[in-house]
Amino acid sequence: MTPHLSAPFGAIAEAILLPGDPLRAKYIAENFLENPVLYNQVRNMYGYTGTYKGKRVSVQGTGMGIPSASIYIHELIQFYGCKTLIRVGTAGAITERLELRDLVIAQGACTDSSINNLRFAGQNYAPLADFELMRRAHDLAQAKNMPVHVGNVLSTDTFYHDQPDPYKIWAQFGVLAVEMEAAGLYTLAAKFGVRALCILTISDHLIRRQQTTPQERQETFNQMVEVALETI
Ligand code: HPA
């Protein structure tokens, strides 16, 4: 047990998917895993362990934002021995190069959060994905004919900004999309020497002001989960 996870030690697999939404964790467990067992309900942040094609896999909700996700990620790695962590989430496109429903594999994650500013005393750290996981996810997505992009994302602390165009400068430097957790995940994975990846589907286009429908979100989410599970 940890402050945020009630699972006994050993109840969580080394390989784990990390959706932000706990109901997505439930959905993945019930629709993709064999024999899923619920191991956590603390704060309704559901976590399950089951198998996928014979391999033991867990899925854990993390909540939104680097602070919430970092609590779960830290405990999963340090206390439960998780070694391969794949975030599955949504992102907003900030470049015309992307279309709604495209898949983005976050090779790197910039952030406007102060976590690494504080950690590295004002110097900059570049949080990166695990190369092998990234290559595998990319090849699987291509084999499924999914439109897939690999590149930088921005993990923001702010969903509702005060400035009218907060992402313009990031887009000018090649950042593809904005989400809220990847930089925290990659930094903690590096700290503890484990493997991490963040796979995203484009749910909103922040330049064109477009959004996917709930049904489109569900379909692309399912495809992304398949890629993540096959990658594991
Ligand atoms: N901002 C931050 N995270 C997101 C967004 C957004 O616009 N869309 C999906 N995840």
Short mmCIF file of N, CA, C and O and ligand atoms in Angstrom, two decimals, residues 64 87 89-94 154-161 167 177-181 200-206 211, ligand 1:
data_model
loop_
_atom_site.label_atom_id
_atom_site.label_comp_id
_atom_site.label_asym_id
_atom_site.label_seq_id
_atom_site.Cartn_x
_atom_site.Cartn_y
_atom_site.Cartn_z
N MET A 64 -5.43 14.42 -14.13
CA MET A 64 -4.94 15.39 -15.11
C MET A 64 -3.79 16.21 -14.56
O MET A 64 -3.84 16.65 -13.41
N ARG A 87 1.83 6.12 -21.35
CA ARG A 87 0.66 6.98 -21.22
C ARG A 87 -0.14 6.94 -22.51
O ARG A 87 0.43 7.01 -23.61
N GLY A 89 -3.28 9.05 -24.13
CA GLY A 89 -4.10 10.22 -23.83
C GLY A 89 -4.50 10.98 -25.07
O GLY A 89 -4.32 10.51 -26.20
N THR A 90 -5.04 12.17 -24.84
CA THR A 90 -5.43 13.04 -25.95
C THR A 90 -4.60 14.31 -25.90
O THR A 90 -4.02 14.65 -24.86
N ALA A 91 -4.56 14.99 -27.04
CA ALA A 91 -3.79 16.24 -27.12
C ALA A 91 -4.48 17.18 -28.10
O ALA A 91 -5.26 16.76 -28.96
N GLY A 92 -4.15 18.46 -27.94
CA GLY A 92 -4.64 19.47 -28.88
C GLY A 92 -3.56 19.80 -29.89
O GLY A 92 -2.41 20.06 -29.51
N ALA A 93 -3.91 19.78 -31.19
CA ALA A 93 -2.92 20.09 -32.23
C ALA A 93 -2.65 21.59 -32.25
O ALA A 93 -3.58 22.40 -32.14
N ILE A 94 -1.35 21.96 -32.38
CA ILE A 94 -1.02 23.39 -32.47
C ILE A 94 -0.33 23.71 -33.79
O ILE A 94 0.26 24.78 -33.94
N LEU A 154 4.11 19.66 -25.97
CA LEU A 154 4.21 20.57 -24.82
C LEU A 154 3.31 20.02 -23.72
O LEU A 154 2.12 19.83 -23.93
N SER A 155 3.90 19.77 -22.56
CA SER A 155 3.11 19.40 -21.39
C SER A 155 2.84 20.67 -20.61
O SER A 155 3.73 21.19 -19.93
N THR A 156 1.63 21.17 -20.70
CA THR A 156 1.31 22.45 -20.05
C THR A 156 0.68 22.23 -18.69
O THR A 156 0.05 21.19 -18.45
N ASP A 157 0.85 23.20 -17.81
CA ASP A 157 0.18 23.19 -16.51
C ASP A 157 -1.15 23.93 -16.58
O ASP A 157 -1.90 23.95 -15.60
N THR A 158 -1.41 24.59 -17.70
CA THR A 158 -2.57 25.50 -17.78
C THR A 158 -3.47 25.11 -18.94
O THR A 158 -3.05 25.16 -20.10
N PHE A 159 -4.69 24.71 -18.65
CA PHE A 159 -5.65 24.42 -19.72
C PHE A 159 -6.27 25.72 -20.23
O PHE A 159 -6.43 25.90 -21.42
N TYR A 160 -6.62 26.61 -19.31
CA TYR A 160 -7.24 27.89 -19.68
C TYR A 160 -6.22 29.02 -19.51
O TYR A 160 -5.98 29.47 -18.39
N HIS A 161 -5.63 29.43 -20.61
CA HIS A 161 -4.57 30.45 -20.56
C HIS A 161 -5.15 31.86 -20.55
O HIS A 161 -6.27 32.09 -21.01
N TYR A 167 0.40 29.11 -27.64
CA TYR A 167 1.18 28.00 -28.20
C TYR A 167 1.96 28.38 -29.46
O TYR A 167 2.67 27.56 -30.02
N ALA A 177 1.88 19.33 -30.53
CA ALA A 177 0.60 19.26 -29.82
C ALA A 177 0.80 19.55 -28.34
O ALA A 177 1.92 19.46 -27.83
N VAL A 178 -0.30 19.85 -27.68
CA VAL A 178 -0.24 20.17 -26.25
C VAL A 178 -1.07 19.17 -25.45
O VAL A 178 -2.17 18.80 -25.87
N GLU A 179 -0.48 18.72 -24.35
CA GLU A 179 -1.16 17.82 -23.42
C GLU A 179 -0.67 18.20 -22.03
O GLU A 179 -0.10 19.27 -21.88
N MET A 180 -0.85 17.34 -21.01
CA MET A 180 -0.57 17.85 -19.67
C MET A 180 0.24 16.92 -18.75
O MET A 180 0.33 17.18 -17.55
N GLU A 181 0.83 15.85 -19.28
CA GLU A 181 1.51 14.90 -18.38
C GLU A 181 2.86 14.35 -18.85
O GLU A 181 3.66 13.90 -18.02
N LEU A 200 -0.54 9.72 -28.07
CA LEU A 200 -1.67 10.65 -27.97
C LEU A 200 -2.52 10.61 -29.24
O LEU A 200 -1.97 10.40 -30.33
N THR A 201 -3.80 10.84 -29.10
CA THR A 201 -4.62 11.09 -30.29
C THR A 201 -5.06 12.55 -30.25
O THR A 201 -5.29 13.12 -29.17
N ILE A 202 -5.15 13.14 -31.41
CA ILE A 202 -5.54 14.55 -31.49
C ILE A 202 -7.06 14.66 -31.35
O ILE A 202 -7.82 14.26 -32.23
N SER A 203 -7.47 15.19 -30.19
CA SER A 203 -8.90 15.33 -29.90
C SER A 203 -9.41 16.73 -30.26
O SER A 203 -10.61 16.91 -30.49
N ASP A 204 -8.50 17.70 -30.28
CA ASP A 204 -8.90 19.09 -30.61
C ASP A 204 -7.84 19.68 -31.53
O ASP A 204 -6.66 19.38 -31.38
N HIS A 205 -8.29 20.55 -32.43
CA HIS A 205 -7.35 21.31 -33.25
C HIS A 205 -7.42 22.75 -32.78
O HIS A 205 -8.42 23.44 -33.00
N LEU A 206 -6.34 23.22 -32.10
CA LEU A 206 -6.42 24.51 -31.42
C LEU A 206 -6.28 25.69 -32.39
O LEU A 206 -6.65 26.81 -32.05
N GLN A 211 -13.09 20.02 -32.99
CA GLN A 211 -13.06 18.97 -31.96
C GLN A 211 -13.58 17.67 -32.54
O GLN A 211 -14.47 17.70 -33.40
N1 HPA B 1 -4.77 21.56 -23.69
C1 HPA B 1 -4.15 20.70 -22.87
N2 HPA B 1 -4.33 19.40 -22.92
C2 HPA B 1 -5.15 18.91 -23.85
C3 HPA B 1 -5.81 19.74 -24.75
C4 HPA B 1 -5.60 21.14 -24.67
O1 HPA B 1 -6.16 21.94 -25.42
N3 HPA B 1 -6.59 18.95 -25.56
C5 HPA B 1 -6.36 17.68 -25.16
N4 HPA B 1 -5.50 17.65 -24.15
#
